[in-house]
Coordinates of C-alpha atoms and ligand atoms in Angstrom, one line a residue:
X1 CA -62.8 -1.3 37.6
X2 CA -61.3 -1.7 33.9
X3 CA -57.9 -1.3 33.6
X4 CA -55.9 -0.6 30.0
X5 CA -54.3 -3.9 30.7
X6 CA -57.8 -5.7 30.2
X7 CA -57.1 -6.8 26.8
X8 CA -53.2 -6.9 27.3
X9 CA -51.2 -10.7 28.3
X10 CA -48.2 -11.1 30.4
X11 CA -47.4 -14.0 30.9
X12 CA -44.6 -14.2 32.9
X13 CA -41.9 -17.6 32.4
X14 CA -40.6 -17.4 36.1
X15 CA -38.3 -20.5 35.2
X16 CA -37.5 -18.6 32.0
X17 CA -33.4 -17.1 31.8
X18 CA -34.9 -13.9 30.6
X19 CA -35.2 -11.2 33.4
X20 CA -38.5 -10.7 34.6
X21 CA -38.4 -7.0 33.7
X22 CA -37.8 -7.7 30.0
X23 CA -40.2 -10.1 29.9
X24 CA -42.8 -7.5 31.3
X25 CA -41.1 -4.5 29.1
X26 CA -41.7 -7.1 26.3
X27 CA -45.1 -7.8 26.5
X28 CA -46.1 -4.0 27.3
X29 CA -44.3 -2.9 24.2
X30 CA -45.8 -5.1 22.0
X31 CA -49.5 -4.1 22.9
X32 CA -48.1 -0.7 22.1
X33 CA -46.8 -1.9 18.7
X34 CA -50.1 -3.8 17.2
X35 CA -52.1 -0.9 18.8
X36 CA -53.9 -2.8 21.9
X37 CA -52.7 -0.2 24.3
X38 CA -53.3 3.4 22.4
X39 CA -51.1 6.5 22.1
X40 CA -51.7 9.0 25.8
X41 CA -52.8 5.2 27.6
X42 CA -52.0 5.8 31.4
X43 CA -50.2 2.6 32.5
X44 CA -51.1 1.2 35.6
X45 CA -49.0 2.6 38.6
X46 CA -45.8 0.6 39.7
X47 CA -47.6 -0.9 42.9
X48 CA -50.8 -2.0 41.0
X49 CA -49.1 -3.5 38.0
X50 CA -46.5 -5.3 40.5
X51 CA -49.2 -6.4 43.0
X52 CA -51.6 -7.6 39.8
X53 CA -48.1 -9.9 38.6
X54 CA -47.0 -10.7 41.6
X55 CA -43.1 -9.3 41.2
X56 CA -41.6 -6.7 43.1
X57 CA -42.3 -2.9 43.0
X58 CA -38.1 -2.6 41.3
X59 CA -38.9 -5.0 38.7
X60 CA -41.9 -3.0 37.1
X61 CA -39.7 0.5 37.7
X62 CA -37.1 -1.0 35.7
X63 CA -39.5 -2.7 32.8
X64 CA -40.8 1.3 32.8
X65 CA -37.4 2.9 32.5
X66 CA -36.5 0.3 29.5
X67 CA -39.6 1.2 27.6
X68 CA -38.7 5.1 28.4
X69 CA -35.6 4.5 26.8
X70 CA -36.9 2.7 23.5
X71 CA -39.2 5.8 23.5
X72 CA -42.3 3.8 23.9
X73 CA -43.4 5.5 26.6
X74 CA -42.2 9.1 28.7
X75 CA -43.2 9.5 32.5
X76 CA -44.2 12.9 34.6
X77 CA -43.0 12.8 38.1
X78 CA -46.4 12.6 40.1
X79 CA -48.4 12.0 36.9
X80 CA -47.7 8.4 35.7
X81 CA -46.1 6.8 32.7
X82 CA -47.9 6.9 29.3
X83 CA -47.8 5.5 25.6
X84 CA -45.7 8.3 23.4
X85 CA -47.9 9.6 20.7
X86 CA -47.0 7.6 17.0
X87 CA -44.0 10.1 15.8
X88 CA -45.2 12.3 13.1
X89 CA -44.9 11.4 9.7
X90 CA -42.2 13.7 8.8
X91 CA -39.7 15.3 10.6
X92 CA -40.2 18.8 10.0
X93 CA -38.6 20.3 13.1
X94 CA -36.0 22.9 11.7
X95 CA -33.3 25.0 13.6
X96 CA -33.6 28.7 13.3
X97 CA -30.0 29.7 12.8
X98 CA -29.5 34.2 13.7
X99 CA -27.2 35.9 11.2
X100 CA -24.3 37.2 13.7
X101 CA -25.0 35.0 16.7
X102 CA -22.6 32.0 17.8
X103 CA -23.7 28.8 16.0
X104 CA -22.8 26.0 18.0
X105 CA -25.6 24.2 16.2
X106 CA -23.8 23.2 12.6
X107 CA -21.6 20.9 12.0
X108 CA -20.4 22.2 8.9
X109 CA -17.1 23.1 8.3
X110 CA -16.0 27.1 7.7
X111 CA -15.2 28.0 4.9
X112 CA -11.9 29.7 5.7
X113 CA -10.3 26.1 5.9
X114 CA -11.5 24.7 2.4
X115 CA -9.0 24.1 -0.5
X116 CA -10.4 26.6 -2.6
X117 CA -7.2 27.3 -4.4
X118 CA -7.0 24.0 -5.3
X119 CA -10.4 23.6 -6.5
X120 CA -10.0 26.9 -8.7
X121 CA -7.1 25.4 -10.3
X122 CA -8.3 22.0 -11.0
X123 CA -11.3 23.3 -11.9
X124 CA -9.5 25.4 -14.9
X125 CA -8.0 22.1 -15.9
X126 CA -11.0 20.1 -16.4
X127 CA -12.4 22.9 -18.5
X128 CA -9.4 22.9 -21.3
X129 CA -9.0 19.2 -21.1
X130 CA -13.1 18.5 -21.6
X131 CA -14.8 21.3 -22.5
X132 CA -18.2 20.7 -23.0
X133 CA -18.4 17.2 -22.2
X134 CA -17.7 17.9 -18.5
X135 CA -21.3 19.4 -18.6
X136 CA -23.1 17.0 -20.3
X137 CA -24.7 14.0 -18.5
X138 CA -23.0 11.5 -16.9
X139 CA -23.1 8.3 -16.0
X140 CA -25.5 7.1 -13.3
X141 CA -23.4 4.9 -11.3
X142 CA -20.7 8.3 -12.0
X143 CA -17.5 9.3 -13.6
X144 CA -15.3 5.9 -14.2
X145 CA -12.4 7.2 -13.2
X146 CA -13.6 8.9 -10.3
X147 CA -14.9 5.5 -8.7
X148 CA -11.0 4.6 -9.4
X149 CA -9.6 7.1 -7.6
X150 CA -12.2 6.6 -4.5
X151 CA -11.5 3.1 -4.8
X152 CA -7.9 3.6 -3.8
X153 CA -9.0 6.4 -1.4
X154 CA -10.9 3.2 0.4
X155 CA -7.9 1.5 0.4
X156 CA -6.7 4.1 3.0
X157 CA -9.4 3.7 4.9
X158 CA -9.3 0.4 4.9
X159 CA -11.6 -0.9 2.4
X160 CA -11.0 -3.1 -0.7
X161 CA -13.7 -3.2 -3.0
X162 CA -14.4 -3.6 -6.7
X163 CA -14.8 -0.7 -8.3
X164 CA -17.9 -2.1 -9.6
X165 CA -19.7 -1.9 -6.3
X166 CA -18.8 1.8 -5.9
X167 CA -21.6 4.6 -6.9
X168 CA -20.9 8.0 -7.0
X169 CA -23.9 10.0 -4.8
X170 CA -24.6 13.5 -4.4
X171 CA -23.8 13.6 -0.8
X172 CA -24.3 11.5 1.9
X173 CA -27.9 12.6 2.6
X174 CA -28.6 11.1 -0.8
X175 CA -26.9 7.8 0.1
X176 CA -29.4 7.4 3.1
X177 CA -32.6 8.2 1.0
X178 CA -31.5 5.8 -1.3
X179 CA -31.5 3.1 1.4
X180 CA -34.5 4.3 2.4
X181 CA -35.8 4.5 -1.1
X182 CA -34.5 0.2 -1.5
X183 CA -35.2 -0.8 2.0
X184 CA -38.2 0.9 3.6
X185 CA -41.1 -0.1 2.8
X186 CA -44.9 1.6 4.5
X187 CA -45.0 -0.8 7.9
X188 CA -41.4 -1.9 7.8
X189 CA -39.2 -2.2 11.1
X190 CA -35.8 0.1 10.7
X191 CA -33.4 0.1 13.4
X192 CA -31.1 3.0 14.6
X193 CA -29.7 4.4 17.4
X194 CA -30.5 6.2 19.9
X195 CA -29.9 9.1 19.6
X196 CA -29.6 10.2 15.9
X197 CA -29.1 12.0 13.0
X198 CA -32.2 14.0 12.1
X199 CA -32.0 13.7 8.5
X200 CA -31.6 9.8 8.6
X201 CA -34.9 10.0 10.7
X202 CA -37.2 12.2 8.3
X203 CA -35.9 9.7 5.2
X204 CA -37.1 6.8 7.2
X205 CA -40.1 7.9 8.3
X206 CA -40.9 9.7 5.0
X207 CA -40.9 5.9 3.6
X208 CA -43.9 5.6 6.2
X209 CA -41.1 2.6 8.0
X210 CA -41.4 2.3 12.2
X211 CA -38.2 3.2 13.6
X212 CA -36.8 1.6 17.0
X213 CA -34.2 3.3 18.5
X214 CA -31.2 0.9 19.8
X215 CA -30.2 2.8 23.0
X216 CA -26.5 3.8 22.4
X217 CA -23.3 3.6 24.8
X218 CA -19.9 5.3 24.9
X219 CA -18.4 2.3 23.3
X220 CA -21.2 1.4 20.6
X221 CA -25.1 0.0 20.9
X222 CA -26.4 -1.4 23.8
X223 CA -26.2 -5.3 22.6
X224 CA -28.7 -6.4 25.3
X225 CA -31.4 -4.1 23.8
X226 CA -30.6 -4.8 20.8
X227 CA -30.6 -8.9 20.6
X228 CA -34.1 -8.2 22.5
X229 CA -35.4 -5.3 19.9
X230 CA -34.3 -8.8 17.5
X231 CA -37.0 -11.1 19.0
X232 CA -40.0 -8.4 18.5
X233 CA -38.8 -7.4 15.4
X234 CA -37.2 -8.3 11.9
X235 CA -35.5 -5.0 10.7
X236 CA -34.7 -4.6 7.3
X237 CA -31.9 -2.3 7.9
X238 CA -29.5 -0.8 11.5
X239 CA -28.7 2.9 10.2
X240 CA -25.4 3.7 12.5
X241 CA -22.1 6.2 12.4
X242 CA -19.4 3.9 14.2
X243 CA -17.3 6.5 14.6
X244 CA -17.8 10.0 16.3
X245 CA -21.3 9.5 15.9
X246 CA -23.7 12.1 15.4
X247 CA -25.0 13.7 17.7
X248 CA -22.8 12.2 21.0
X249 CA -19.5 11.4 19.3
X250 CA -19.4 8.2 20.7
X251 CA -16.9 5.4 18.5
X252 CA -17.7 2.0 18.8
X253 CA -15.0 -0.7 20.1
X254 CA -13.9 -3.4 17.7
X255 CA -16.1 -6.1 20.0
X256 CA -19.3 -4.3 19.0
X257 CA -18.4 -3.5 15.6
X258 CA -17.9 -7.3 15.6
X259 CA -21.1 -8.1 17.6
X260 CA -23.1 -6.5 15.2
X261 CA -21.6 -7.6 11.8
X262 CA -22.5 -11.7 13.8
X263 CA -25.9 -10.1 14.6
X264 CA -26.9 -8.9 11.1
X265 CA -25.7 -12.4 10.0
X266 CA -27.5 -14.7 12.3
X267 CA -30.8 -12.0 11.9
X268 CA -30.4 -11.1 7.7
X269 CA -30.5 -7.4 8.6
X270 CA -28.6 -5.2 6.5
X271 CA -25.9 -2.7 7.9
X272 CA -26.4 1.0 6.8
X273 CA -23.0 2.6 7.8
X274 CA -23.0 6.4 7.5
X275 CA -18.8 7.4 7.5
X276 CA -19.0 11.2 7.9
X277 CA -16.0 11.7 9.1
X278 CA -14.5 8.9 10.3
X279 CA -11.0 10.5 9.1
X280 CA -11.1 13.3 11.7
X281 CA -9.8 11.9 14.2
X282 CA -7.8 13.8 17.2
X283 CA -5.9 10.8 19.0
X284 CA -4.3 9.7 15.6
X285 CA -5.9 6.1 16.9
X286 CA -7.0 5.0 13.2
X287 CA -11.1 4.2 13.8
X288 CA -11.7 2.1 10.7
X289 CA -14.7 1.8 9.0
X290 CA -17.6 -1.3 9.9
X291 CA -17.0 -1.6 6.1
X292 CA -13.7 -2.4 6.5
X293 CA -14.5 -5.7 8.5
X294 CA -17.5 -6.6 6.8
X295 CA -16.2 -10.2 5.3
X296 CA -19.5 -11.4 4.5
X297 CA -21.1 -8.2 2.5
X298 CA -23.6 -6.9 5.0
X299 CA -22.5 -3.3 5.0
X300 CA -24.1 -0.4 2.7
X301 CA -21.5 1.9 3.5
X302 CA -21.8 5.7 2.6
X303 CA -19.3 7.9 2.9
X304 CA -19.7 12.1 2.8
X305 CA -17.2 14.3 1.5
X306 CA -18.9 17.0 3.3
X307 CA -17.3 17.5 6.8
X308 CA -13.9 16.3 5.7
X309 CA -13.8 18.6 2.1
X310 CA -16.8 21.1 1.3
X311 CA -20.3 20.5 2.0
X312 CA -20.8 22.6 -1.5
X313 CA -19.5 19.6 -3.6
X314 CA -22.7 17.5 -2.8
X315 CA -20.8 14.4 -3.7
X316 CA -19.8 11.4 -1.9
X317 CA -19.9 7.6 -2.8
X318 CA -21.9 4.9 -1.7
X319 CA -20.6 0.9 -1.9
X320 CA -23.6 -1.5 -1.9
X321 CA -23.8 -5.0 -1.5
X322 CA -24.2 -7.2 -4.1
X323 CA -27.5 -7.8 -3.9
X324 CA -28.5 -4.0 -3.4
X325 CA -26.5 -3.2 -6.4
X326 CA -28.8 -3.1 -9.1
X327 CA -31.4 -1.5 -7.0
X328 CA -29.3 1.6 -5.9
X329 CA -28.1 2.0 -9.3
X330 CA -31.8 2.5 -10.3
X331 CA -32.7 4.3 -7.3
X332 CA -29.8 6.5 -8.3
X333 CA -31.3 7.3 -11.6
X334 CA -34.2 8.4 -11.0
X335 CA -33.2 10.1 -8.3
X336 CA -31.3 13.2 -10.3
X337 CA -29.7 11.1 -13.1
X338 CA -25.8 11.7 -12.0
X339 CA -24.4 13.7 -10.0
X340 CA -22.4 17.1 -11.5
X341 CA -20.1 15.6 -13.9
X342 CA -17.8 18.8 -13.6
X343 CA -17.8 18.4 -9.9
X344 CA -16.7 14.8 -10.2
X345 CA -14.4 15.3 -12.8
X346 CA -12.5 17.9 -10.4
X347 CA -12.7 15.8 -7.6
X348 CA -10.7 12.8 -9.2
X349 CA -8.0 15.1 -10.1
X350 CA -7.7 16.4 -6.7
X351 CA -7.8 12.6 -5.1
X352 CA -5.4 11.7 -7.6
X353 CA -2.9 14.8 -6.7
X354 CA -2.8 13.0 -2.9
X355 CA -2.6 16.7 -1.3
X356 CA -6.1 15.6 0.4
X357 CA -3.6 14.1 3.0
X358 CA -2.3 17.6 4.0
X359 CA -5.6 18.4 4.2
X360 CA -6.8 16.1 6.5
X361 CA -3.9 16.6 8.9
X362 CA -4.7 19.8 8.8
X363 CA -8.3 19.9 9.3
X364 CA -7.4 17.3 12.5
X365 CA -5.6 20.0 14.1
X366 CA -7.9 22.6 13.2
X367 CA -11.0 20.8 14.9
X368 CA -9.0 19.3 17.8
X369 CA -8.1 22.6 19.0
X370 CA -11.5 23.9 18.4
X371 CA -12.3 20.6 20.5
X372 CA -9.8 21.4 23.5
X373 CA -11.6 24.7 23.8
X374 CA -14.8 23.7 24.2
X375 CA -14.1 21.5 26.9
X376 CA -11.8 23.8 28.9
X377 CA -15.0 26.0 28.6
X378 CA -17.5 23.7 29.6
X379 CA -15.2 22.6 32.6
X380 CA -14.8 26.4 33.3
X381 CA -18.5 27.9 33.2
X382 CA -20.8 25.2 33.5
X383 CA -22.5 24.1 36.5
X384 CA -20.5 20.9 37.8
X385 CA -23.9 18.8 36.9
X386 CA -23.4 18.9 33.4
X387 CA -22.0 15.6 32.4
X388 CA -20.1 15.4 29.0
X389 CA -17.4 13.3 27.7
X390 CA -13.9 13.9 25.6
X391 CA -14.8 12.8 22.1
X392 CA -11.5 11.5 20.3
X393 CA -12.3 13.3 17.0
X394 CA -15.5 14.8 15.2
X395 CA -17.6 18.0 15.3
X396 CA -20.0 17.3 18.4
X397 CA -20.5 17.4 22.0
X398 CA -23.2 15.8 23.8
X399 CA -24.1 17.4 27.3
X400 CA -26.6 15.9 29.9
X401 CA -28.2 19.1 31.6
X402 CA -28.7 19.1 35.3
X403 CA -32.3 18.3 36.4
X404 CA -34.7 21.7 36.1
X405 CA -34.0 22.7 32.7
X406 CA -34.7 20.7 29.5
X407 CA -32.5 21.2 26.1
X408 CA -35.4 22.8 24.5
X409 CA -35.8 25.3 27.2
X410 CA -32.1 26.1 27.3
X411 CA -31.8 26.5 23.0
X412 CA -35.0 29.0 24.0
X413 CA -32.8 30.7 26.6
X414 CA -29.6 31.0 24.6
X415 CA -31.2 32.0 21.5
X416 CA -32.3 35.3 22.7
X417 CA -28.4 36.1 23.4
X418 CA -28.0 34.9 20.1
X419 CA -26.2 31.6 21.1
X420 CA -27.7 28.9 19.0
X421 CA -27.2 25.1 20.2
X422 CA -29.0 22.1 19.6
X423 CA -31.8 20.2 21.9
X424 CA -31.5 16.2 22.3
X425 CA -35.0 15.7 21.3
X426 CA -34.0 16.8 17.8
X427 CA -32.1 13.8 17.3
X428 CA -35.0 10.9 18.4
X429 CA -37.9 10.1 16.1
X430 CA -40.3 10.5 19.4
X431 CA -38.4 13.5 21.2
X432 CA -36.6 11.6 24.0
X433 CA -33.3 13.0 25.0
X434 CA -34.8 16.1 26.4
X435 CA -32.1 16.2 28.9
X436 CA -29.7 16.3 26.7
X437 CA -28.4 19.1 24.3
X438 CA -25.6 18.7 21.1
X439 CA -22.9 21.4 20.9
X440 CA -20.8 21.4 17.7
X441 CA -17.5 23.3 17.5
X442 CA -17.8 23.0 14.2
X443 CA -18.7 26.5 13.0
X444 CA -17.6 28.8 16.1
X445 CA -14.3 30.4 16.4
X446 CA -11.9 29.8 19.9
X447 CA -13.0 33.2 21.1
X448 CA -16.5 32.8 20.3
X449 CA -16.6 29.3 22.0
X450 CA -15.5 30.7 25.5
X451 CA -18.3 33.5 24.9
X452 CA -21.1 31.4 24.1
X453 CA -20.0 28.4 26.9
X454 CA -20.2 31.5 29.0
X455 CA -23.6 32.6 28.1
X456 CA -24.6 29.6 28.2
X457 CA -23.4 28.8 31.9
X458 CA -24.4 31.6 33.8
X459 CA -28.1 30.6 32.2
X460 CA -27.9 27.1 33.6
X461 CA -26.9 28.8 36.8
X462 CA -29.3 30.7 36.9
X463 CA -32.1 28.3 36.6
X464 CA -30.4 26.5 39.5
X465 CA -29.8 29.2 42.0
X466 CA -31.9 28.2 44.7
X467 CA -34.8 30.4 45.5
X468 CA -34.4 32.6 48.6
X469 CA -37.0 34.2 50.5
X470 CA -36.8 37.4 51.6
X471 CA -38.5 38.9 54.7
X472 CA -40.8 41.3 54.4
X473 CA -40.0 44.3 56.4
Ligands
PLP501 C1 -24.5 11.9 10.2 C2 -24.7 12.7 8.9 N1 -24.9 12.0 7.8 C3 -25.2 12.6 6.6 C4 -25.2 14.0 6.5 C5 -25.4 14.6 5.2 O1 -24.2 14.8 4.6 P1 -24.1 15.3 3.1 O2 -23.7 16.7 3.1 O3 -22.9 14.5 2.6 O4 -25.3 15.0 2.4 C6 -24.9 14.7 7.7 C7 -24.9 16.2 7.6 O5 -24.8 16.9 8.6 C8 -24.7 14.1 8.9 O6 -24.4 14.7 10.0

């Protein structure tokens, strides 16, 4: 009888250091890679495939699990384990968001805490001083004395740079398509983790690039999977978020952050670090940036002004490598030319005032009581099988669901009481994570955070009441 492993070779190196399961996980995953073993392939069962290498029934369940994980494959209880479908070419999955409902699915900040005084004022001043010229084009790389004041902004963050490395960007959305744009070529390997931000995914795959998923851990990327996703693959770039990182709002320690600076070293990978609000931090533990211990220049660093000032600015700055430099500048260009020189004129005044300190403190307290809501809610109303944990700063939750009802059932469920969340799958480029769901406290007031956790509770419970059977009389 054929088999889909006909064509495929193990060949397992008993002697070898590497586990057996890795070796096996290994082999599988590149079959799936070059194509030998197709999209919807059923893999043999766990007893045929262990009996046919002689290894034990454990070691092919774990070689499974670890391709699960990578999202090369997804199992069904009683059905078997099969190669996941090639992701679509383009994201397009979108998040219908009601009018009036509670929106625990943005992460962008309300309006009622951005400086809009400030911005009216500074704005008036940039008009008399400049006139005109604050509307006329600007320079690419953007306004010079803007990329000053950033400059020292970086300093607080822990980042010295020359101003000349330093590119004004129209959010960090644009920072990430320009990496893409430099980077990703059709066929090329990028890494990220697992999970991730949507938009990163769509940009990388719109570049027609493969992208491997690094499972992620409360502390920063699995390093196992990661030096083993190194021998299959070259990457030309690891997209991350070191700190609070979207969707779980996990920070990396300083040992990974170190781990994977050496990695991209000893491998000539480039870093993409995506800061989006590394500043909002709840523990006052300072999280610096992986920019800020990136010695040897491995780091494209982007940070947003989005989730810390006002998402309406669209500007942010991006600090490149030396060798990317030219090539972002470029990429830049004829992306939209410059971003709004009025916009960046305003901003370097309001850098340079230093009242964006206030700010910050304030927006910390703002968010981490936001924060100490959600979880007293959570631990209140939802069903004890929920797993989450304490992020020390950011916008997001991430929440493993009890067994019985998948994130994408549950965001159907609370969107017809007009609670909106977030499903895990969103945030893979081959919708793993269905388990999991991401809840933002970003956009949703105390009050309305007890409502929704509520809602959203007695629908879990629900689902899990167990079944009972009446008599009939
Ligand atoms: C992780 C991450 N990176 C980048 C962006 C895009 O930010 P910007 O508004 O600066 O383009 C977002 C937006 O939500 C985000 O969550």
């Amino acid at each position: 009888m054929s088999s889909p492993l006909d064509n495929v070779s193990i060949r397992l190196q008993r002697e070898s250091t590497e586990p057996l399961h890795t070796q096996i996980a290994s082999a599988l995953a590149e079959a799936i890679d070059s194509g030998q073993l197709a999209p919807d392939t059923r893999l043999p069962s766990i007893r045929s495939l262990a009996a046919l290498l002689e290894v034990n029934n454990v070691t092919i369940v774990t070689a499974y699990k670890n391709l699960e994980q990578l999202g090369y494959v997804w199992s069904k209880v009683g059905s078997g384990t099969f190669v996941r479908p090639a992701p679509p070419a383009e994201t397009t999955r979108q998040i219908y968001i009601p009018h009036n409902g509670i929106n625990f699915a943005s992460a962008t900040p309300t309006p009622e805490i951005f400086p809009v005084a400030d911005f009216q004022r500074l704005l008036n001043k940039v008009l008399d001083r400049d006139g005109g010229h604050a509307f006329g084009y600007q320079e690419s790389q953007g306004w010079p004395p803007l990329r000053e004041a950033m400059q020292e902004y970086l300093i607080s963050n822990g980042i010295h740079t020359p101003v000349e490395n330093i590119h004004i960007i129209s959010g960090g959305q644009q920072g990430i398509d320009l990496a893409a744009k430099i980077l990703a070529n059709p066929g090329d390997t990028i890494f990220v983790e697992g999970p991730t931000y949507h938009g990163a995914i769509a940009s990388f795959q719109s570049r027609g690039a493969r992208i491997v998923a690094i499972p992620l851990e409360k502390d920063g990327p699995n390093l196992k999977e990661l030096r083993q996703q190194l021998r299959r693959h070259k990457p030309r770039l690891f997209y991350v978020m070191p700190n609070f990182q979207n969707p779980t709002g996990y920070s990396y320690s300083t040992q990974k952050k170190q781990a994977l600076l050496d990695l991209a070293r000893e491998h000539q990978f480039f870093i993409v670090e995506d800061d989006y609000l590394s500043e909002l931090s709840f523990d006052h533990t300072s999280r610096q940036p992986l920019k800020a211990m990136d010695s040897k220049d491995q780091v494209m660093y982007i940070k947003s002004f989005s989730k810390i000032l006002m998402p309406g600015l669209r500007l942010g700055l991006t600090i490149s490598p030396a060798p990317l430099n030219h090539g972002i500048g470029a990429a830049k260009q004829f992306s939209d030319i410059s971003s709004s020189g009025l916009l960046q004129r305003t901003l370097d005044l309001y850098l340079r005032e230093k009242t964006w300190h206030q700010h910050i403190q304030a927006m910390q307290k703002f968010y981490s009581a936001r924060c100490q809501a959600a979880l007293k809610a959570l631990a209140e109303y939802l069903p004890q099988e929920v797993r989450f944990t304490a992020p020390g700063g950011g916008l997001h939750l991430w929440l493993k669901l009890p067994q019985g009802i998948t994130g994408d059932e549950l965001y159907q469920q609370c969107l017809k009481e007009d609670v909106l969340i977030t499903p895990g799958s969103f945030f893979a480029p081959s919708g793993l994570y269905d388990q999991w769901i991401r809840l933002s406290y970003a956009a949703a007031g105390e009050d309305e955070i007890i409502k929704g956790v509520k809602i959203m509770g007695r629908i879990l419970k629900e689902k899990n009441a167990p079944h009972t059977i009446q008599p009939l009389l």
